[in-house]
Amino acid sequence: MKRRNFLLSAATGVAGVAVLGPGSLYSYDIFKNERKFAVPPLYEGESKDGKKVYNLQFQKGEMEFFKGLKTQTIGINGAFLGPTLRMKKGDAIKVNVKNSLGYDSTMHWHGFELPAAMDGGPHQVIKNGNTWKSEFTVTNNASMLWYHSHMLHQTGLQVYKGLAGLVIIDEDENKKLNLPDEYGVDDIPVVLQDRNFNKDGSFRYVTAMPERMMGIHGNYVLVNGVIAPTLKVKKKLTRFRILNGSNARFYLLGFSDNRKFKVIGTDGGLLEKPVTMNQIRLAPAERIDIVVDLSDGKDVVLKNHKGALGENEGMMGMMSQRMGLDIEFDLMKIDSKNAVKSNRSVPASLVKHPKWDPKDAVAHRDFDLNMRGGMGMMSDPHNIFLINGKSMDMNRIDAVAKKNSFEIWTIINNSDMTHPFHVHNTQFKILSINGKKPPLSEQGFKDTVISDRNTKTDIMVQFKDYSDDKFPYMFHCHILEHEDGGMMGQFLVT
Ligand code: C2O
Ligand code: CU
Ligand code: CU
């Protein structure tokens, strides 16, 4: 298929040859030079004085995403991205984060319920050369969460260069479900991140006006740090836990043969029941936990379908068409030729969620997502995107919630594009989208919700065990260029 690509235009891939600089996403066989699928190293911590201790170091590195070309990167205990931290619900953990980057950064625990001072947001800067200690008890349910830089106005750039990693939380009780759960064997982590490169192989992160508006989109997608890898699966029933770790790109995921898969979990853990689907939308920061039947032994490609941005009207929809963002492309190839029978299965019911009654909410707040109109947007790059008419201010508290309480938050999007809205320190439930119940696959625990144009989304948030009169938590759009562009606010839990 020919790609139409107005603003980016120019270079198109020639069979098997990497084309750098602006160009379209793969109109050639990207899998030709079989690149090996990379599983992020597992790090289970060291037990010490009843705690699990993890030692992390932010460092500079170098990767060879393209043969013969070097890319300067940053990573955690490695050149690019970080290890997958595995822990159990109930563990007391202690994480030492040493920053050896040469500049300041932070490490945020995305999706965790934890004390505000341990959250790793913009208030917990780790100066170059320093070590930050984050200690808390894991109270989240079994799930895949992640960690990433949350440096004020620098999050987009730092995550782009590699400051992110996964966390897997286990619960012993879930063992009896018999789901595939052997890391890297039949339980495969998948981090999707699109990137642009310069001709010399270096990352290309330009924030001209169109990129500021749409967020940075890349013309290559890294899967755990590898462009279009091939995974040779070992088991005929394989679980994929997918993180959209991209700065701004939404995906509409599915398989090349449209085969069905079972969605078993969302951001915050397992669903009550699996949901069978063949396409699913994933916004930046969202995770999805799926199980795929590969017993036919055929090669299949995990791909992006057209339509990830949802509704395509309005200025931003038009821009996304013009920038060639909403196209179909391949992500990774799955080769199951040598896969053997699995003794795992997906039960008809998974876990029970507590029943939350909206009547128990003690406060109701509105969050109106918008952007500055006219020339306002040109003046200050960190004051373009707004929540309730304001851009992020470290010295302003936007809301004060009570510890051990429920609230209903209404996310109102009358802006010209879709925003993924994320709240720290909670796994919430979506009550309704424009008055309607969310689809089954979104009825699980979430920390990030897609807010489409012209929608009102009610979520029920719970703030559990922690309070702090001084340090706030963040809520924000998880398009990182929007977050850096001001679309973030702060709340205290007291
Ligand atoms: Cu994924 Cu405020 O972060
Ligand atoms: Cu977060
Ligand atoms: Cu946004």
Short mmCIF file of C-alpha atoms and ligand atoms in Angstrom, two decimals:
data_model
loop_
_atom_site.label_atom_id
_atom_site.label_comp_id
_atom_site.label_asym_id
_atom_site.label_seq_id
_atom_site.Cartn_x
_atom_site.Cartn_y
_atom_site.Cartn_z
CA MET A 1 0.00 0.00 0.00
CA LYS A 2 1.24 3.48 -0.82
CA ARG A 3 1.53 5.82 2.12
CA ARG A 4 0.40 9.36 1.80
CA ASN A 5 2.70 11.47 3.79
CA PHE A 6 2.52 15.19 3.19
CA LEU A 7 4.51 16.93 5.88
CA LEU A 8 7.01 14.19 6.47
CA SER A 9 7.25 13.11 2.83
CA ALA A 10 10.56 12.23 1.20
CA ALA A 11 12.41 8.97 1.75
CA THR A 12 10.59 5.69 1.40
CA GLY A 13 12.16 2.43 2.44
CA VAL A 14 13.82 0.24 -0.13
CA ALA A 15 13.53 -3.49 0.53
CA GLY A 16 15.38 -4.33 3.73
CA VAL A 17 17.40 -1.13 3.81
CA ALA A 18 16.93 1.20 6.71
CA VAL A 19 16.04 4.71 5.71
CA LEU A 20 16.72 7.37 8.26
CA GLY A 21 15.39 10.84 8.51
CA PRO A 22 11.77 11.64 7.80
CA GLY A 23 9.93 8.96 5.90
CA SER A 24 7.01 6.65 6.16
CA LEU A 25 6.67 3.68 8.47
CA TYR A 26 7.75 0.59 6.55
CA SER A 27 6.31 0.20 3.13
CA TYR A 28 8.79 -2.64 2.66
CA ASP A 29 9.45 -5.97 4.40
CA ILE A 30 10.85 -4.73 7.68
CA PHE A 31 11.33 -8.30 8.94
CA LYS A 32 13.73 -9.26 6.17
CA ASN A 33 16.90 -8.92 8.25
CA GLU A 34 15.60 -11.00 11.12
CA ARG A 35 16.32 -9.04 14.29
CA LYS A 36 16.12 -10.96 17.52
CA PHE A 37 13.41 -10.10 20.02
CA ALA A 38 14.90 -8.74 23.25
CA VAL A 39 13.45 -9.56 26.64
CA PRO A 40 14.35 -6.91 29.24
CA PRO A 41 16.48 -8.49 31.98
CA LEU A 42 14.58 -9.54 35.07
CA TYR A 43 15.61 -8.01 38.40
CA GLU A 44 14.03 -9.54 41.48
CA GLY A 45 16.01 -7.52 44.02
CA GLU A 46 18.13 -8.66 46.92
CA SER A 47 16.53 -9.55 50.26
CA LYS A 48 17.98 -7.56 53.14
CA ASP A 49 16.52 -6.97 56.62
CA GLY A 50 13.08 -8.08 55.52
CA LYS A 51 13.12 -5.77 52.51
CA LYS A 52 13.64 -6.29 48.84
CA VAL A 53 16.41 -3.97 47.74
CA TYR A 54 16.84 -2.84 44.14
CA ASN A 55 19.88 -0.85 43.04
CA LEU A 56 19.30 1.19 39.95
CA GLN A 57 21.61 3.51 38.10
CA PHE A 58 20.72 6.05 35.45
CA GLN A 59 23.53 6.07 32.93
CA LYS A 60 24.48 7.08 29.44
CA GLY A 61 24.80 4.41 26.82
CA GLU A 62 25.02 3.58 23.17
CA MET A 63 22.82 1.33 21.05
CA GLU A 64 23.01 -0.01 17.53
CA PHE A 65 19.37 0.18 16.43
CA PHE A 66 20.59 0.18 12.83
CA LYS A 67 23.50 -1.97 11.76
CA GLY A 68 26.70 0.05 11.77
CA LEU A 69 25.12 3.19 13.25
CA LYS A 70 25.47 4.27 16.85
CA THR A 71 22.71 5.97 18.81
CA GLN A 72 23.49 7.80 22.04
CA THR A 73 20.96 6.68 24.62
CA ILE A 74 20.29 6.65 28.32
CA GLY A 75 19.22 3.68 30.38
CA ILE A 76 18.89 2.14 33.82
CA ASN A 77 21.57 -0.44 34.67
CA GLY A 78 22.12 -0.71 30.94
CA ALA A 79 22.34 1.28 27.73
CA PHE A 80 18.65 1.70 26.94
CA LEU A 81 15.55 1.26 29.12
CA GLY A 82 15.86 -0.65 32.38
CA PRO A 83 15.40 -4.09 33.90
CA THR A 84 11.97 -5.47 34.70
CA LEU A 85 11.59 -5.22 38.45
CA ARG A 86 9.63 -8.15 39.78
CA MET A 87 8.03 -7.99 43.22
CA LYS A 88 5.11 -9.34 45.18
CA LYS A 89 2.09 -7.66 46.63
CA GLY A 90 2.93 -7.11 50.29
CA ASP A 91 6.69 -6.77 49.75
CA ALA A 92 8.47 -3.97 51.54
CA ILE A 93 10.77 -2.58 48.89
CA LYS A 94 13.69 -0.21 48.94
CA VAL A 95 15.02 1.21 45.72
CA ASN A 96 18.28 3.10 45.48
CA VAL A 97 18.34 5.20 42.35
CA LYS A 98 21.73 6.63 41.48
CA ASN A 99 21.80 9.31 38.85
CA SER A 100 24.96 9.21 36.74
CA LEU A 101 23.55 11.00 33.72
CA GLY A 102 25.36 14.29 34.07
CA TYR A 103 22.08 16.16 34.52
CA ASP A 104 19.07 16.02 36.84
CA SER A 105 16.27 13.51 36.57
CA THR A 106 13.61 11.69 38.57
CA MET A 107 12.15 8.20 38.70
CA HIS A 108 8.40 7.92 38.91
CA TRP A 109 6.50 4.75 39.80
CA HIS A 110 3.67 4.81 37.29
CA GLY A 111 0.53 3.06 38.56
CA PHE A 112 1.62 2.52 42.16
CA GLU A 113 -0.30 3.46 45.27
CA LEU A 114 2.46 4.87 47.45
CA PRO A 115 3.49 7.78 49.71
CA ALA A 116 3.75 11.06 47.78
CA ALA A 117 7.37 11.61 48.80
CA MET A 118 8.24 8.20 47.26
CA ASP A 119 6.35 8.79 44.01
CA GLY A 120 9.30 10.16 42.05
CA GLY A 121 7.40 13.00 40.44
CA PRO A 122 8.79 16.45 39.63
CA HIS A 123 9.24 17.19 43.35
CA GLN A 124 11.69 14.32 43.86
CA VAL A 125 14.54 15.49 41.67
CA ILE A 126 17.65 13.32 41.76
CA LYS A 127 20.58 15.65 41.17
CA ASN A 128 23.36 14.35 39.01
CA GLY A 129 25.64 12.21 41.18
CA ASN A 130 23.07 11.73 43.93
CA THR A 131 21.21 8.62 45.02
CA TRP A 132 17.50 8.81 45.81
CA LYS A 133 15.92 6.23 48.06
CA SER A 134 12.34 5.22 47.54
CA GLU A 135 10.84 2.91 50.13
CA PHE A 136 7.30 1.65 50.42
CA THR A 137 5.16 -1.45 50.71
CA VAL A 138 3.62 -2.84 47.54
CA THR A 139 -0.16 -2.76 47.91
CA ASN A 140 -1.10 -2.92 44.22
CA ASN A 141 -2.70 -6.04 42.82
CA ALA A 142 -0.78 -8.33 40.48
CA SER A 143 -0.20 -6.23 37.38
CA MET A 144 2.39 -4.76 35.07
CA LEU A 145 3.29 -1.20 36.01
CA TRP A 146 6.26 0.83 34.87
CA TYR A 147 8.78 3.44 35.90
CA HIS A 148 10.04 6.46 34.01
CA SER A 149 11.56 9.91 34.31
CA HIS A 150 9.15 12.63 35.43
CA MET A 151 11.48 15.61 35.28
CA LEU A 152 9.57 18.85 34.89
CA HIS A 153 9.56 19.94 31.21
CA GLN A 154 12.08 17.18 30.39
CA THR A 155 9.97 14.05 30.69
CA GLY A 156 9.40 13.77 26.94
CA LEU A 157 13.07 14.00 26.06
CA GLN A 158 14.34 11.78 28.88
CA VAL A 159 11.85 9.00 28.23
CA TYR A 160 12.56 9.26 24.49
CA LYS A 161 16.25 8.66 25.14
CA GLY A 162 15.50 5.60 27.26
CA LEU A 163 14.60 6.35 30.87
CA ALA A 164 11.84 3.82 31.42
CA GLY A 165 11.35 0.24 32.53
CA LEU A 166 8.74 -2.29 33.58
CA VAL A 167 7.55 -3.60 36.93
CA ILE A 168 5.71 -6.88 37.35
CA ILE A 169 3.81 -7.44 40.57
CA ASP A 170 2.79 -10.98 41.45
CA GLU A 171 0.31 -12.42 43.90
CA ASP A 172 0.71 -15.99 45.09
CA GLU A 173 -3.01 -16.44 45.00
CA ASN A 174 -3.06 -15.94 41.23
CA LYS A 175 -0.90 -19.00 40.67
CA LYS A 176 -3.97 -21.21 40.83
CA LEU A 177 -5.39 -19.49 37.75
CA ASN A 178 -2.77 -21.39 35.75
CA LEU A 179 -2.20 -18.48 33.35
CA PRO A 180 1.04 -18.39 31.36
CA ASP A 181 3.43 -16.63 33.72
CA GLU A 182 6.99 -17.68 32.94
CA TYR A 183 8.80 -14.44 32.18
CA GLY A 184 10.31 -14.36 28.72
CA VAL A 185 9.06 -17.89 27.99
CA ASP A 186 5.27 -17.78 27.76
CA ASP A 187 4.79 -14.40 29.45
CA ILE A 188 6.36 -11.87 27.14
CA PRO A 189 6.80 -8.19 28.01
CA VAL A 190 6.44 -5.84 25.04
CA VAL A 191 7.37 -2.16 25.25
CA LEU A 192 6.32 -0.19 22.18
CA GLN A 193 8.10 3.10 21.52
CA ASP A 194 8.20 4.96 18.24
CA ARG A 195 11.31 6.99 17.49
CA ASN A 196 12.81 9.25 14.84
CA PHE A 197 16.45 9.10 13.86
CA ASN A 198 18.87 11.39 12.12
CA LYS A 199 20.98 10.09 9.26
CA ASP A 200 23.91 9.49 11.62
CA GLY A 201 21.73 7.24 13.77
CA SER A 202 21.19 9.73 16.59
CA PHE A 203 17.74 10.22 18.05
CA ARG A 204 15.82 13.02 16.44
CA TYR A 205 13.69 14.89 18.96
CA VAL A 206 12.49 18.14 17.47
CA THR A 207 9.75 20.15 19.02
CA ALA A 208 8.58 22.48 16.31
CA MET A 209 4.95 23.54 16.44
CA PRO A 210 3.35 20.47 14.78
CA GLU A 211 5.25 18.11 17.11
CA ARG A 212 4.31 20.18 20.12
CA MET A 213 0.68 19.94 19.14
CA MET A 214 0.55 16.28 18.15
CA GLY A 215 3.35 15.05 20.40
CA ILE A 216 6.46 13.40 18.99
CA HIS A 217 5.73 10.53 16.62
CA GLY A 218 8.49 8.40 15.18
CA ASN A 219 8.86 6.56 11.92
CA TYR A 220 10.37 3.46 13.51
CA VAL A 221 8.87 1.52 16.39
CA LEU A 222 11.21 -0.03 18.92
CA VAL A 223 9.92 -3.17 20.57
CA ASN A 224 11.93 -3.56 23.79
CA GLY A 225 14.59 -1.48 22.07
CA VAL A 226 14.67 -3.42 18.78
CA ILE A 227 13.13 -2.33 15.49
CA ALA A 228 10.60 -4.87 14.20
CA PRO A 229 12.04 -7.95 15.94
CA THR A 230 11.10 -11.58 15.39
CA LEU A 231 10.09 -13.57 18.44
CA LYS A 232 10.42 -17.32 18.27
CA VAL A 233 7.79 -18.39 20.75
CA LYS A 234 8.25 -21.49 22.86
CA LYS A 235 4.65 -22.17 23.80
CA LYS A 236 1.49 -22.45 21.76
CA LEU A 237 -0.36 -20.38 24.30
CA THR A 238 1.51 -17.17 24.91
CA ARG A 239 0.78 -14.15 27.03
CA PHE A 240 1.89 -10.69 25.98
CA ARG A 241 1.94 -7.82 28.42
CA ILE A 242 2.14 -4.75 26.27
CA LEU A 243 3.09 -1.26 27.41
CA ASN A 244 2.58 1.67 25.11
CA GLY A 245 5.75 3.43 26.17
CA SER A 246 5.57 5.91 23.29
CA ASN A 247 5.64 9.63 23.93
CA ALA A 248 2.51 10.35 21.94
CA ARG A 249 1.47 7.61 19.56
CA PHE A 250 -1.78 5.71 20.00
CA TYR A 251 -1.93 2.17 18.60
CA LEU A 252 -4.82 0.08 17.40
CA LEU A 253 -3.22 -3.30 17.99
CA GLY A 254 -4.11 -6.53 16.30
CA PHE A 255 -2.63 -9.40 14.34
CA SER A 256 -1.95 -9.60 10.61
CA ASP A 257 -4.47 -12.43 10.17
CA ASN A 258 -6.96 -10.71 12.43
CA ARG A 259 -6.84 -13.62 14.83
CA LYS A 260 -8.66 -13.23 18.11
CA PHE A 261 -6.93 -12.89 21.44
CA LYS A 262 -8.11 -12.82 25.02
CA VAL A 263 -7.69 -9.64 27.00
CA ILE A 264 -7.08 -10.71 30.58
CA GLY A 265 -5.86 -7.52 32.20
CA THR A 266 -5.63 -3.75 32.09
CA ASP A 267 -3.28 -1.16 33.64
CA GLY A 268 -3.96 -2.17 37.23
CA GLY A 269 -4.35 -5.94 36.98
CA LEU A 270 -6.55 -8.80 35.87
CA LEU A 271 -10.09 -8.34 34.62
CA GLU A 272 -12.92 -10.28 36.25
CA LYS A 273 -13.39 -12.22 33.03
CA PRO A 274 -11.34 -12.45 29.85
CA VAL A 275 -12.67 -10.49 26.88
CA THR A 276 -12.17 -11.85 23.36
CA MET A 277 -11.19 -9.22 20.81
CA ASN A 278 -9.23 -8.85 17.59
CA GLN A 279 -8.28 -5.18 17.87
CA ILE A 280 -7.56 -3.03 20.85
CA ARG A 281 -6.60 0.60 21.26
CA LEU A 282 -3.67 1.48 23.45
CA ALA A 283 -2.84 5.06 24.43
CA PRO A 284 0.54 6.22 25.72
CA ALA A 285 1.16 4.77 29.22
CA GLU A 286 -1.65 2.22 28.98
CA ARG A 287 -0.90 -1.49 29.37
CA ILE A 288 -2.79 -4.46 28.13
CA ASP A 289 -2.42 -8.09 29.13
CA ILE A 290 -3.43 -10.56 26.41
CA VAL A 291 -3.19 -14.29 25.74
CA VAL A 292 -2.87 -15.53 22.17
CA ASP A 293 -3.41 -19.00 20.77
CA LEU A 294 -0.52 -19.78 18.40
CA SER A 295 -1.20 -23.48 17.96
CA ASP A 296 -1.57 -23.24 14.18
CA GLY A 297 2.22 -22.71 13.97
CA LYS A 298 1.81 -19.98 11.38
CA ASP A 299 3.87 -16.79 11.31
CA VAL A 300 1.84 -13.85 12.47
CA VAL A 301 2.64 -10.18 12.83
CA LEU A 302 1.57 -7.92 15.68
CA LYS A 303 0.61 -4.75 13.90
CA ASN A 304 -0.97 -1.37 14.16
CA HIS A 305 -4.23 -0.83 12.33
CA LYS A 306 -5.50 2.42 10.96
CA GLY A 307 -7.88 4.25 13.27
CA ALA A 308 -5.92 4.42 16.53
CA LEU A 309 -6.71 8.08 16.97
CA GLY A 310 -10.38 7.38 17.06
CA GLU A 311 -12.48 10.14 15.70
CA ASN A 312 -10.68 12.00 12.98
CA GLU A 313 -12.48 15.23 12.71
CA GLY A 314 -11.27 18.61 13.75
CA MET A 315 -7.99 20.37 13.29
CA MET A 316 -5.90 17.74 15.04
CA GLY A 317 -7.50 14.89 13.15
CA MET A 318 -6.67 16.66 9.94
CA MET A 319 -3.13 17.29 11.07
CA SER A 320 -2.68 13.63 11.96
CA GLN A 321 -3.77 12.66 8.45
CA ARG A 322 -1.40 15.18 6.95
CA MET A 323 1.50 14.04 9.09
CA GLY A 324 0.79 10.46 8.05
CA LEU A 325 0.29 9.37 11.65
CA ASP A 326 -2.78 7.25 11.19
CA ILE A 327 -1.49 4.43 9.05
CA GLU A 328 -1.19 0.68 9.21
CA PHE A 329 2.27 -0.78 9.99
CA ASP A 330 4.02 -3.82 11.46
CA LEU A 331 5.43 -4.05 14.96
CA MET A 332 6.88 -7.51 15.53
CA LYS A 333 6.81 -10.94 13.97
CA ILE A 334 5.86 -14.03 15.91
CA ASP A 335 7.28 -17.33 14.72
CA SER A 336 5.62 -20.29 16.40
CA LYS A 337 7.02 -23.07 14.20
CA ASN A 338 8.82 -24.69 17.09
CA ALA A 339 6.32 -23.90 19.82
CA VAL A 340 5.25 -26.78 22.00
CA LYS A 341 1.93 -27.47 23.66
CA SER A 342 1.27 -25.43 26.76
CA ASN A 343 -0.20 -26.79 29.98
CA ARG A 344 -1.49 -23.34 30.85
CA SER A 345 -4.93 -22.03 30.06
CA VAL A 346 -7.21 -19.03 30.45
CA PRO A 347 -10.02 -19.72 32.92
CA ALA A 348 -13.49 -18.33 32.25
CA SER A 349 -13.31 -16.16 35.33
CA LEU A 350 -10.17 -14.57 36.66
CA VAL A 351 -10.49 -12.46 39.81
CA LYS A 352 -13.25 -10.69 41.73
CA HIS A 353 -13.16 -6.91 41.88
CA PRO A 354 -14.61 -5.13 44.90
CA LYS A 355 -17.93 -3.48 44.06
CA TRP A 356 -17.54 0.27 44.23
CA ASP A 357 -20.64 2.36 44.75
CA PRO A 358 -20.48 5.84 43.17
CA LYS A 359 -22.57 7.00 46.12
CA ASP A 360 -19.53 6.51 48.31
CA ALA A 361 -17.66 9.28 46.52
CA VAL A 362 -17.06 12.23 48.86
CA ALA A 363 -16.16 14.74 46.15
CA HIS A 364 -16.81 15.32 42.50
CA ARG A 365 -14.29 17.26 40.41
CA ASP A 366 -14.16 18.34 36.80
CA PHE A 367 -11.00 18.35 34.71
CA ASP A 368 -11.40 20.28 31.50
CA LEU A 369 -8.65 19.51 28.97
CA ASN A 370 -7.81 22.26 26.56
CA MET A 371 -5.15 24.30 24.88
CA ARG A 372 -4.31 27.92 24.57
CA GLY A 373 -5.76 29.45 21.43
CA GLY A 374 -4.33 31.96 19.00
CA MET A 375 -0.93 33.46 19.59
CA GLY A 376 -0.92 32.42 23.25
CA MET A 377 0.56 29.12 22.24
CA MET A 378 3.61 30.69 20.69
CA SER A 379 4.91 32.51 23.73
CA ASP A 380 5.80 29.92 26.36
CA PRO A 381 6.35 26.29 25.32
CA HIS A 382 5.35 25.09 28.79
CA ASN A 383 2.12 27.00 28.81
CA ILE A 384 0.33 25.65 25.75
CA PHE A 385 -1.81 22.87 27.15
CA LEU A 386 -4.21 23.46 30.00
CA ILE A 387 -6.34 21.68 32.57
CA ASN A 388 -9.19 23.81 33.87
CA GLY A 389 -7.64 26.78 32.10
CA LYS A 390 -4.27 26.49 33.83
CA SER A 391 -0.92 25.06 32.93
CA MET A 392 1.31 23.21 35.38
CA ASP A 393 2.70 25.18 38.30
CA MET A 394 4.83 23.40 40.90
CA ASN A 395 3.73 25.98 43.47
CA ARG A 396 0.00 25.56 42.97
CA ILE A 397 -2.12 22.76 44.44
CA ASP A 398 -5.16 22.14 42.27
CA ALA A 399 -7.07 19.76 44.49
CA VAL A 400 -6.98 18.38 48.01
CA ALA A 401 -8.40 14.92 48.54
CA LYS A 402 -8.91 12.91 51.69
CA LYS A 403 -6.98 9.80 52.57
CA ASN A 404 -9.13 6.66 52.49
CA SER A 405 -11.77 8.12 50.27
CA PHE A 406 -13.41 7.80 46.89
CA GLU A 407 -13.98 10.66 44.48
CA ILE A 408 -15.56 10.98 41.08
CA TRP A 409 -13.46 12.82 38.53
CA THR A 410 -15.02 13.95 35.28
CA ILE A 411 -12.62 14.41 32.42
CA ILE A 412 -14.06 16.79 29.88
CA ASN A 413 -12.47 17.01 26.48
CA ASN A 414 -13.65 19.85 24.29
CA SER A 415 -10.20 20.26 22.79
CA ASP A 416 -9.33 19.33 19.26
CA MET A 417 -7.69 15.99 19.98
CA THR A 418 -7.55 12.86 22.11
CA HIS A 419 -5.67 12.94 25.42
CA PRO A 420 -4.76 10.00 27.68
CA PHE A 421 -5.48 11.21 31.22
CA HIS A 422 -3.37 9.72 34.02
CA VAL A 423 -3.72 10.00 37.81
CA HIS A 424 -0.95 9.11 40.26
CA ASN A 425 -1.41 7.01 43.41
CA THR A 426 -4.56 5.26 42.32
CA GLN A 427 -6.01 2.48 40.23
CA PHE A 428 -9.41 3.82 39.25
CA LYS A 429 -12.50 2.48 37.51
CA ILE A 430 -14.17 4.07 34.51
CA LEU A 431 -17.82 4.65 35.41
CA SER A 432 -19.01 6.05 32.10
CA ILE A 433 -17.98 7.63 28.84
CA ASN A 434 -20.57 10.14 27.61
CA GLY A 435 -23.08 8.49 29.95
CA LYS A 436 -22.45 4.99 28.63
CA LYS A 437 -20.71 2.11 30.35
CA PRO A 438 -17.15 1.60 29.09
CA PRO A 439 -16.41 -1.42 26.87
CA LEU A 440 -15.78 -4.68 28.77
CA SER A 441 -12.04 -4.47 28.11
CA GLU A 442 -11.96 -1.16 30.00
CA GLN A 443 -13.92 -2.22 33.02
CA GLY A 444 -10.81 -3.23 34.91
CA PHE A 445 -8.48 -1.14 37.05
CA LYS A 446 -6.91 1.74 35.20
CA ASP A 447 -4.45 4.51 35.87
CA THR A 448 -4.71 6.07 32.43
CA VAL A 449 -7.90 6.60 30.46
CA ILE A 450 -8.40 7.73 26.88
CA SER A 451 -10.32 10.98 26.70
CA ASP A 452 -11.52 11.43 23.14
CA ARG A 453 -12.70 14.69 21.59
CA ASN A 454 -16.15 15.73 22.74
CA THR A 455 -16.37 13.27 25.57
CA LYS A 456 -17.06 13.38 29.26
CA THR A 457 -15.53 10.50 31.15
CA ASP A 458 -16.44 9.76 34.75
CA ILE A 459 -13.86 7.83 36.72
CA MET A 460 -14.08 6.69 40.32
CA VAL A 461 -10.75 7.21 42.02
CA GLN A 462 -9.68 5.83 45.35
CA PHE A 463 -6.97 7.31 47.55
CA LYS A 464 -6.06 4.70 50.10
CA ASP A 465 -3.36 4.57 52.71
CA TYR A 466 -1.18 7.61 52.36
CA SER A 467 -1.37 11.27 53.19
CA ASP A 468 1.09 14.12 53.06
CA ASP A 469 0.46 17.81 53.70
CA LYS A 470 3.44 18.90 51.70
CA PHE A 471 4.12 16.68 48.71
CA PRO A 472 1.50 16.44 45.98
CA TYR A 473 0.76 13.79 43.37
CA MET A 474 0.28 14.62 39.69
CA PHE A 475 -2.53 14.19 37.23
CA HIS A 476 -1.78 14.86 33.59
CA CYS A 477 -2.04 14.04 29.94
CA HIS A 478 0.34 11.19 29.15
CA ILE A 479 1.25 12.53 25.74
CA LEU A 480 4.61 13.57 27.11
CA GLU A 481 4.90 16.68 24.96
CA HIS A 482 1.53 17.80 26.31
CA GLU A 483 2.62 17.09 29.87
CA ASP A 484 5.81 19.08 29.28
CA GLY A 485 3.65 21.67 27.53
CA GLY A 486 1.67 22.35 30.69
CA MET A 487 -1.13 19.77 30.73
CA MET A 488 -0.53 18.68 34.31
CA GLY A 489 -1.82 19.56 37.75
CA GLN A 490 -1.17 18.58 41.35
CA PHE A 491 -3.27 17.20 44.18
CA LEU A 492 -2.61 16.54 47.81
CA VAL A 493 -4.04 13.67 49.79
CA THR A 494 -4.41 14.71 53.43
CU1 C2O B 1 3.55 7.82 33.74
CU2 C2O B 1 2.85 11.11 35.90
O1 C2O B 1 3.29 9.43 34.83
CU CU B 2 2.19 8.12 36.96
CU CU B 3 -2.75 15.59 25.62
#
